[in-house]
mmCIF file of C-alpha atoms in Angstrom:
data_model
loop_
_atom_site.group_PDB
_atom_site.id
_atom_site.type_symbol
_atom_site.label_atom_id
_atom_site.label_comp_id
_atom_site.label_asym_id
_atom_site.label_seq_id
_atom_site.Cartn_x
_atom_site.Cartn_y
_atom_site.Cartn_z
ATOM 1 C CA MET A 1 -44.384 -13.503 46.378
ATOM 2 C CA TYR A 2 -46.030 -14.566 49.519
ATOM 3 C CA GLN A 3 -48.977 -13.625 49.305
ATOM 4 C CA GLY A 4 -50.684 -14.602 53.325
ATOM 5 C CA PRO A 5 -52.143 -12.971 55.762
ATOM 6 C CA ASP A 6 -49.664 -11.249 57.372
ATOM 7 C CA ARG A 7 -48.064 -10.681 54.113
ATOM 8 C CA GLU A 8 -47.224 -7.304 55.825
ATOM 9 C CA GLN A 9 -46.266 -7.771 59.088
ATOM 10 C CA ARG A 10 -43.677 -9.737 58.093
ATOM 11 C CA LEU A 11 -42.225 -7.015 54.939
ATOM 12 C CA VAL A 12 -42.225 -4.650 57.874
ATOM 13 C CA GLU A 13 -40.429 -6.385 60.751
ATOM 14 C CA GLY A 14 -37.360 -7.688 57.581
ATOM 15 C CA ALA A 15 -37.552 -3.720 55.911
ATOM 16 C CA LYS A 16 -36.098 -2.850 60.315
ATOM 17 C CA LYS A 17 -33.854 -5.074 60.345
ATOM 18 C CA GLU A 18 -32.102 -4.350 57.027
ATOM 19 C CA GLY A 19 -32.483 -0.925 57.915
ATOM 20 C CA GLY A 20 -32.719 0.070 54.696
ATOM 21 C CA LEU A 21 -32.841 -0.028 50.998
ATOM 22 C CA THR A 22 -31.698 2.114 47.941
ATOM 23 C CA LEU A 23 -32.826 3.005 44.932
ATOM 24 C CA TYR A 24 -32.163 4.437 41.156
ATOM 25 C CA THR A 25 -34.382 6.464 39.699
ATOM 26 C CA SER A 26 -34.856 8.538 37.031
ATOM 27 C CA PHE A 27 -37.995 10.927 38.886
ATOM 28 C CA SER A 28 -36.712 15.061 38.464
ATOM 29 C CA THR A 29 -34.739 15.378 42.540
ATOM 30 C CA ASN A 30 -37.677 18.360 43.941
ATOM 31 C CA ASP A 31 -40.392 15.362 43.049
ATOM 32 C CA LEU A 32 -38.835 12.383 43.800
ATOM 33 C CA GLY A 33 -38.405 13.706 47.997
ATOM 34 C CA ALA A 34 -42.218 13.738 48.107
ATOM 35 C CA PHE A 35 -42.159 9.968 47.593
ATOM 36 C CA VAL A 36 -39.331 8.697 49.159
ATOM 37 C CA GLY A 37 -40.321 10.736 53.050
ATOM 38 C CA PRO A 38 -43.457 10.198 53.622
ATOM 39 C CA PHE A 39 -42.274 6.427 52.697
ATOM 40 C CA GLU A 40 -39.584 6.805 55.118
ATOM 41 C CA LYS A 41 -41.691 8.858 57.794
ATOM 42 C CA LYS A 42 -44.104 6.164 57.935
ATOM 43 C CA TYR A 43 -42.066 2.870 58.038
ATOM 44 C CA GLY A 44 -38.970 4.385 59.669
ATOM 45 C CA ILE A 45 -36.681 2.107 56.654
ATOM 46 C CA LYS A 46 -33.678 5.255 55.068
ATOM 47 C CA VAL A 47 -33.389 5.395 51.519
ATOM 48 C CA THR A 48 -30.402 6.309 49.995
ATOM 49 C CA SER A 49 -30.935 7.611 46.690
ATOM 50 C CA TRP A 50 -29.122 7.379 42.910
ATOM 51 C CA ARG A 51 -30.620 9.460 40.836
ATOM 52 C CA SER A 52 -29.700 9.882 37.035
ATOM 53 C CA SER A 53 -30.950 9.868 33.034
ATOM 54 C CA SER A 54 -33.275 6.384 32.828
ATOM 55 C CA GLU A 55 -29.718 5.584 29.965
ATOM 56 C CA ASN A 56 -27.334 5.693 32.887
ATOM 57 C CA VAL A 57 -29.741 3.832 35.508
ATOM 58 C CA LEU A 58 -29.541 0.948 32.809
ATOM 59 C CA GLN A 59 -26.352 1.929 32.170
ATOM 60 C CA ARG A 60 -25.707 2.171 36.008
ATOM 61 C CA ALA A 61 -27.392 -1.442 36.882
ATOM 62 C CA VAL A 62 -25.752 -3.734 33.873
ATOM 63 C CA THR A 63 -22.775 -2.045 34.480
ATOM 64 C CA GLU A 64 -22.611 -3.693 38.334
ATOM 65 C CA ALA A 65 -23.866 -6.334 37.807
ATOM 66 C CA ARG A 66 -21.076 -7.157 35.473
ATOM 67 C CA ALA A 67 -18.766 -6.590 38.468
ATOM 68 C CA ARG A 68 -20.814 -8.651 40.357
ATOM 69 C CA ARG A 69 -21.206 -5.445 42.591
ATOM 70 C CA TYR A 70 -25.315 -5.864 44.332
ATOM 71 C CA GLU A 71 -26.083 -2.072 45.519
ATOM 72 C CA VAL A 72 -29.528 -1.679 44.206
ATOM 73 C CA ASP A 73 -32.058 -3.139 46.041
ATOM 74 C CA ALA A 74 -34.690 -1.257 43.890
ATOM 75 C CA PHE A 75 -35.270 0.597 40.407
ATOM 76 C CA GLU A 76 -38.215 3.421 38.885
ATOM 77 C CA THR A 77 -37.940 4.743 35.736
ATOM 78 C CA ASN A 78 -39.202 4.341 32.523
ATOM 79 C CA GLY A 79 -40.381 1.461 30.761
ATOM 80 C CA PRO A 80 -38.399 0.721 27.872
ATOM 81 C CA GLU A 81 -35.283 0.746 30.240
ATOM 82 C CA LEU A 82 -37.166 -1.509 32.647
ATOM 83 C CA GLU A 83 -37.814 -4.120 29.981
ATOM 84 C CA ALA A 84 -34.357 -3.844 29.243
ATOM 85 C CA LEU A 85 -33.183 -4.921 33.039
ATOM 86 C CA HIS A 86 -35.487 -7.483 32.099
ATOM 87 C CA ARG A 87 -33.725 -9.126 29.442
ATOM 88 C CA GLU A 88 -31.319 -8.077 31.258
ATOM 89 C CA GLN A 89 -31.727 -10.984 33.695
ATOM 90 C CA LEU A 90 -32.155 -8.243 36.609
ATOM 91 C CA LEU A 91 -35.602 -7.954 38.347
ATOM 92 C CA GLN A 92 -37.095 -10.382 39.868
ATOM 93 C CA GLU A 93 -41.256 -11.339 40.160
ATOM 94 C CA ALA A 94 -42.523 -9.347 42.401
ATOM 95 C CA SER A 95 -46.399 -9.755 44.097
ATOM 96 C CA SER A 96 -48.832 -7.044 45.468
ATOM 97 C CA PRO A 97 -52.271 -6.525 46.719
ATOM 98 C CA HIS A 98 -52.056 -3.061 44.779
ATOM 99 C CA LEU A 99 -51.437 -5.313 41.112
ATOM 100 C CA ALA A 100 -55.641 -5.368 40.826
ATOM 101 C CA GLY A 101 -56.449 -2.406 41.832
ATOM 102 C CA LEU A 102 -54.268 -0.521 38.118
ATOM 103 C CA VAL A 103 -55.660 0.367 35.137
ATOM 104 C CA PRO A 104 -55.369 -3.071 32.109
ATOM 105 C CA ASN A 105 -51.901 -3.034 30.732
ATOM 106 C CA ALA A 106 -50.274 -1.249 33.761
ATOM 107 C CA VAL A 107 -48.908 -5.068 35.712
ATOM 108 C CA ARG A 108 -46.223 -6.847 31.899
ATOM 109 C CA PRO A 109 -46.863 -10.678 31.872
ATOM 110 C CA HIS A 110 -43.552 -11.387 33.691
ATOM 111 C CA ARG A 111 -43.911 -9.155 36.370
ATOM 112 C CA GLU A 112 -40.997 -7.939 36.629
ATOM 113 C CA TRP A 113 -41.438 -4.088 37.293
ATOM 114 C CA VAL A 114 -45.930 -2.502 37.129
ATOM 115 C CA THR A 115 -46.106 0.656 36.066
ATOM 116 C CA THR A 116 -46.496 3.494 38.743
ATOM 117 C CA ARG A 117 -47.524 6.644 36.318
ATOM 118 C CA PHE A 118 -47.744 7.550 33.273
ATOM 119 C CA ASN A 119 -45.264 10.685 31.747
ATOM 120 C CA LEU A 120 -47.801 12.120 29.023
ATOM 121 C CA PHE A 121 -46.647 14.223 26.334
ATOM 122 C CA VAL A 122 -48.327 17.349 25.706
ATOM 123 C CA ALA A 123 -47.902 20.319 23.970
ATOM 124 C CA ALA A 124 -46.911 23.130 25.753
ATOM 125 C CA TYR A 125 -46.524 26.792 24.658
ATOM 126 C CA ASN A 126 -46.238 30.412 25.297
ATOM 127 C CA THR A 127 -49.246 31.762 26.358
ATOM 128 C CA ASN A 128 -47.429 35.665 25.416
ATOM 129 C CA LEU A 129 -46.033 34.543 21.991
ATOM 130 C CA VAL A 130 -48.592 32.172 20.598
ATOM 131 C CA LYS A 131 -52.391 33.680 20.796
ATOM 132 C CA LYS A 132 -55.190 30.017 21.900
ATOM 133 C CA ASP A 133 -56.732 31.276 18.816
ATOM 134 C CA GLU A 134 -53.585 29.551 16.478
ATOM 135 C CA LEU A 135 -52.489 26.976 17.528
ATOM 136 C CA PRO A 136 -52.496 23.971 15.009
ATOM 137 C CA LYS A 137 -55.403 21.601 15.087
ATOM 138 C CA THR A 138 -53.244 18.507 13.607
ATOM 139 C CA TRP A 139 -50.034 17.825 13.391
ATOM 140 C CA ALA A 140 -49.995 18.369 9.553
ATOM 141 C CA ASP A 141 -50.622 22.145 10.951
ATOM 142 C CA LEU A 142 -46.882 23.121 12.155
ATOM 143 C CA ALA A 143 -46.065 22.524 8.598
ATOM 144 C CA HIS A 144 -47.709 26.886 7.990
ATOM 145 C CA PRO A 145 -45.178 29.020 7.707
ATOM 146 C CA ARG A 146 -46.733 31.414 11.045
ATOM 147 C CA TRP A 147 -44.645 28.719 12.765
ATOM 148 C CA LYS A 148 -41.348 29.087 11.648
ATOM 149 C CA GLY A 149 -38.050 29.726 13.571
ATOM 150 C CA ARG A 150 -41.184 28.507 16.529
ATOM 151 C CA LEU A 151 -40.877 25.110 16.873
ATOM 152 C CA GLY A 152 -38.560 23.196 19.830
ATOM 153 C CA ILE A 153 -38.244 18.693 20.655
ATOM 154 C CA GLU A 154 -36.845 17.276 22.822
ATOM 155 C CA ALA A 155 -33.488 15.182 22.076
ATOM 156 C CA TYR A 156 -34.280 11.780 23.014
ATOM 157 C CA ASP A 157 -37.993 11.584 22.676
ATOM 158 C CA HIS A 158 -37.721 8.816 19.579
ATOM 159 C CA ASP A 159 -40.097 6.197 20.895
ATOM 160 C CA TRP A 160 -43.064 9.336 20.837
ATOM 161 C CA PHE A 161 -41.436 10.218 16.914
ATOM 162 C CA SER A 162 -42.324 6.892 16.431
ATOM 163 C CA GLY A 163 -45.939 6.543 18.614
ATOM 164 C CA VAL A 164 -47.209 8.896 15.918
ATOM 165 C CA VAL A 165 -45.466 8.469 12.420
ATOM 166 C CA SER A 166 -47.728 4.981 12.849
ATOM 167 C CA GLY A 167 -50.354 6.916 14.047
ATOM 168 C CA LEU A 168 -50.293 8.666 10.908
ATOM 169 C CA GLY A 169 -49.822 6.580 8.474
ATOM 170 C CA GLU A 170 -46.055 5.745 8.824
ATOM 171 C CA ALA A 171 -45.462 7.144 4.637
ATOM 172 C CA GLU A 172 -47.618 10.237 6.161
ATOM 173 C CA GLY A 173 -46.239 10.037 9.250
ATOM 174 C CA LEU A 174 -42.379 10.932 7.969
ATOM 175 C CA ARG A 175 -42.802 12.838 4.643
ATOM 176 C CA LEU A 176 -45.641 15.288 7.295
ATOM 177 C CA PHE A 177 -41.761 15.725 10.204
ATOM 178 C CA ARG A 178 -39.519 16.227 7.188
ATOM 179 C CA GLU A 179 -41.876 18.680 5.422
ATOM 180 C CA ILE A 180 -42.263 21.102 8.402
ATOM 181 C CA VAL A 181 -38.344 20.814 9.860
ATOM 182 C CA ALA A 182 -37.206 21.324 5.965
ATOM 183 C CA VAL A 183 -39.660 24.593 6.108
ATOM 184 C CA ASN A 184 -40.352 26.292 9.534
ATOM 185 C CA GLY A 185 -36.739 24.122 11.329
ATOM 186 C CA ILE A 186 -36.558 22.997 14.728
ATOM 187 C CA SER A 187 -34.748 23.733 18.686
ATOM 188 C CA VAL A 188 -33.563 20.952 19.400
ATOM 189 C CA ARG A 189 -32.842 20.595 23.482
ATOM 190 C CA LYS A 190 -31.746 17.575 25.937
ATOM 191 C CA GLY A 191 -33.749 17.520 29.086
ATOM 192 C CA HIS A 192 -38.536 17.462 29.058
ATOM 193 C CA THR A 193 -37.659 19.606 32.002
ATOM 194 C CA LEU A 194 -35.640 21.767 30.099
ATOM 195 C CA LEU A 195 -37.328 22.963 27.826
ATOM 196 C CA SER A 196 -40.832 23.679 29.491
ATOM 197 C CA ASN A 197 -37.846 25.988 30.675
ATOM 198 C CA LEU A 198 -37.284 27.338 28.191
ATOM 199 C CA VAL A 199 -40.901 27.800 26.051
ATOM 200 C CA VAL A 200 -41.102 29.871 29.719
ATOM 201 C CA SER A 201 -38.844 32.223 29.192
ATOM 202 C CA GLY A 202 -40.084 32.994 25.515
ATOM 203 C CA GLU A 203 -36.895 31.666 24.333
ATOM 204 C CA ILE A 204 -38.914 28.650 22.424
ATOM 205 C CA PRO A 205 -42.521 29.587 21.336
ATOM 206 C CA LEU A 206 -44.667 26.192 21.230
ATOM 207 C CA ALA A 207 -42.504 22.684 22.351
ATOM 208 C CA LEU A 208 -43.731 19.899 20.675
ATOM 209 C CA THR A 209 -43.024 16.834 23.627
ATOM 210 C CA VAL A 210 -43.113 18.046 27.158
ATOM 211 C CA TYR A 211 -44.514 15.343 30.102
ATOM 212 C CA TYR A 212 -48.154 16.899 31.948
ATOM 213 C CA TYR A 213 -47.441 17.242 35.259
ATOM 214 C CA ARG A 214 -44.302 19.488 33.721
ATOM 215 C CA PRO A 215 -46.676 22.905 31.694
ATOM 216 C CA VAL A 216 -49.233 22.145 35.024
ATOM 217 C CA GLN A 217 -47.351 23.042 37.496
ATOM 218 C CA LEU A 218 -45.488 25.770 35.564
ATOM 219 C CA LYS A 219 -48.950 27.504 35.079
ATOM 220 C CA ALA A 220 -50.192 27.394 38.409
ATOM 221 C CA LYS A 221 -47.478 28.978 39.568
ATOM 222 C CA GLY A 222 -48.417 31.992 37.981
ATOM 223 C CA ALA A 223 -45.611 30.933 34.266
ATOM 224 C CA PRO A 224 -47.562 31.795 30.839
ATOM 225 C CA THR A 225 -47.822 28.813 29.544
ATOM 226 C CA ASP A 226 -49.696 26.726 29.182
ATOM 227 C CA TRP A 227 -51.632 23.053 27.026
ATOM 228 C CA PHE A 228 -52.783 21.198 24.556
ATOM 229 C CA THR A 229 -52.392 17.527 23.359
ATOM 230 C CA LEU A 230 -52.637 16.357 19.133
ATOM 231 C CA GLU A 231 -53.801 13.022 17.642
ATOM 232 C CA PRO A 232 -52.450 10.705 18.316
ATOM 233 C CA THR A 233 -51.676 10.644 21.857
ATOM 234 C CA LEU A 234 -48.794 9.048 23.660
ATOM 235 C CA ALA A 235 -48.290 8.338 26.857
ATOM 236 C CA ARG A 236 -44.909 6.616 28.452
ATOM 237 C CA PRO A 237 -45.584 4.311 31.025
ATOM 238 C CA ASN A 238 -43.035 4.446 33.761
ATOM 239 C CA GLY A 239 -42.688 1.879 36.427
ATOM 240 C CA ILE A 240 -41.056 0.448 40.020
ATOM 241 C CA ALA A 241 -38.485 -3.171 39.835
ATOM 242 C CA ILE A 242 -36.279 -4.923 42.780
ATOM 243 C CA ALA A 243 -34.121 -5.914 41.238
ATOM 244 C CA ARG A 244 -33.331 -9.653 41.252
ATOM 245 C CA ARG A 245 -29.801 -9.238 43.835
ATOM 246 C CA ALA A 246 -31.381 -7.444 46.363
ATOM 247 C CA PRO A 247 -30.055 -7.324 49.548
ATOM 248 C CA HIS A 248 -32.433 -6.404 50.586
ATOM 249 C CA PRO A 249 -35.561 -7.378 49.592
ATOM 250 C CA HIS A 250 -38.437 -7.024 52.776
ATOM 251 C CA ALA A 251 -37.665 -2.981 52.116
ATOM 252 C CA ALA A 252 -37.570 -3.180 48.235
ATOM 253 C CA MET A 253 -40.276 -5.139 48.046
ATOM 254 C CA LEU A 254 -42.479 -2.744 50.933
ATOM 255 C CA PHE A 255 -41.218 0.512 48.716
ATOM 256 C CA HIS A 256 -42.775 -0.707 46.009
ATOM 257 C CA ASP A 257 -46.043 -1.133 47.849
ATOM 258 C CA PHE A 258 -46.149 1.931 48.509
ATOM 259 C CA MET A 259 -45.758 3.131 44.726
ATOM 260 C CA LEU A 260 -48.417 1.479 44.476
ATOM 261 C CA SER A 261 -50.973 3.060 47.441
ATOM 262 C CA GLU A 262 -50.566 5.839 48.637
ATOM 263 C CA ALA A 263 -47.811 7.446 46.806
ATOM 264 C CA GLN A 264 -51.007 6.834 44.017
ATOM 265 C CA GLU A 265 -52.361 10.139 45.906
ATOM 266 C CA ILE A 266 -48.730 12.169 46.145
ATOM 267 C CA MET A 267 -48.711 11.823 42.393
ATOM 268 C CA VAL A 268 -51.856 13.224 41.476
ATOM 269 C CA LYS A 269 -51.087 16.136 43.992
ATOM 270 C CA ARG A 270 -47.801 16.335 42.229
ATOM 271 C CA ASN A 271 -49.477 16.962 38.392
ATOM 272 C CA PHE A 272 -47.997 12.593 37.914
ATOM 273 C CA ILE A 273 -50.130 11.088 35.608
ATOM 274 C CA PRO A 274 -50.858 7.264 38.036
ATOM 275 C CA SER A 275 -52.135 4.338 36.797
ATOM 276 C CA SER A 276 -54.633 3.794 39.932
ATOM 277 C CA ALA A 277 -58.087 3.319 37.886
ATOM 278 C CA ARG A 278 -59.679 4.832 41.491
ATOM 279 C CA VAL A 279 -57.509 8.101 41.162
ATOM 280 C CA LEU A 280 -56.856 7.802 37.293
ATOM 281 C CA GLU A 281 -61.144 8.237 36.583
ATOM 282 C CA SER A 282 -61.295 11.064 38.982
ATOM 283 C CA LEU A 283 -58.985 13.011 36.670
ATOM 284 C CA LYS A 284 -61.097 15.291 34.971
ATOM 285 C CA ASP A 285 -58.669 17.060 32.063
ATOM 286 C CA VAL A 286 -57.254 14.847 31.207
ATOM 287 C CA PRO A 287 -57.061 13.776 27.535
ATOM 288 C CA ARG A 288 -57.341 9.922 26.196
ATOM 289 C CA PHE A 289 -54.049 8.097 26.038
ATOM 290 C CA SER A 290 -52.017 5.473 24.237
ATOM 291 C CA VAL A 291 -49.322 3.925 26.551
ATOM 292 C CA ILE A 292 -46.456 3.694 24.256
ATOM 293 C CA ASP A 293 -45.229 -0.208 24.125
ATOM 294 C CA PRO A 294 -41.489 -1.125 25.916
ATOM 295 C CA LYS A 295 -40.558 -3.628 24.117
ATOM 296 C CA VAL A 296 -41.977 -2.767 21.224
ATOM 297 C CA ILE A 297 -39.207 0.909 21.992
ATOM 298 C CA LEU A 298 -36.536 -2.424 22.419
ATOM 299 C CA ASP A 299 -36.743 -4.376 19.075
ATOM 300 C CA GLU A 300 -37.134 -1.080 16.924
ATOM 301 C CA GLY A 301 -35.273 0.883 19.223
ATOM 302 C CA GLU A 302 -32.500 1.006 16.268
ATOM 303 C CA LYS A 303 -35.181 2.229 13.550
ATOM 304 C CA TRP A 304 -36.769 4.723 15.483
ATOM 305 C CA VAL A 305 -32.630 5.791 16.686
ATOM 306 C CA LYS A 306 -32.054 6.218 13.552
ATOM 307 C CA LEU A 307 -34.586 7.676 12.049
ATOM 308 C CA TYR A 308 -34.866 10.484 14.532
ATOM 309 C CA GLU A 309 -31.581 11.478 14.042
ATOM 310 C CA GLU A 310 -32.030 12.150 10.988
ATOM 311 C CA ILE A 311 -35.613 13.602 10.200
ATOM 312 C CA ILE A 312 -35.595 16.181 13.737
ATOM 313 C CA VAL A 313 -32.130 15.989 15.360
ATOM 314 C CA LYS A 314 -29.269 16.224 11.798
ATOM 315 C CA ALA A 315 -31.831 18.861 10.327
ATOM 316 C CA ALA A 316 -32.637 20.479 13.118
ATOM 317 C CA ARG A 317 -31.535 24.854 13.310
#
């Protein structure tokens, strides 16, 4: 929380004495190195990373805390899991001069985690199998028989589902998705990266929930894929947080600051959507989107998990 003029100097000196930090994250292995490498090079501070799904990051943190094992310094993962860590009282409030430059609502009221990037949900399609002029204009268009056996979705996107259905009107939204699955079926796969790759291979011609950055990266490499959005367009916040019992607090705070400053430009190069208002404003092809509220997902999560399982996962074929 220190805000004096020698703040960064004190952080760097403290971090060098600590020697390193431990990060729990759900960043993909390739993307993680793009952020950790420049941080280590700039400060000479070693980052030891443990990477898994956001659900596993949460589970490990809670399990270790209950066993009174305090090994982790910082978390970088999905907003709902970070909000859950806040509720478990495993995070600490942190202030930074970089908070003022972020988009509205990037900083949680409790200031125990802050949004660093947004995972924008888009639909991806195989350009060899789906013509641009046949792309759906609305969610209702997916009930057309032309999409029979051609749709795919990720297995754990109940937060996205809640936002889309609520945006369409809950009763109508639930009716529509029941119709889409009943008429055309849907293939459910675990992992957004896998889903994007299956679109490229042609196994799934049209995937409803992939993260924006992946088809952009694949298209740039020459893969037969492209993306589009349907209203409402939603994004899941990802953020950074410092563990309440961080054994290396100076290093953790230094990494926290790095993710809110220099890392924002790196995100653009990796096709992520940053939380910096200045950097985000410079991106011209990113559509307007609404941000999923992690608090709502935690409070109503059981309801939406049950509906997603019933309407999408268990009815899939």
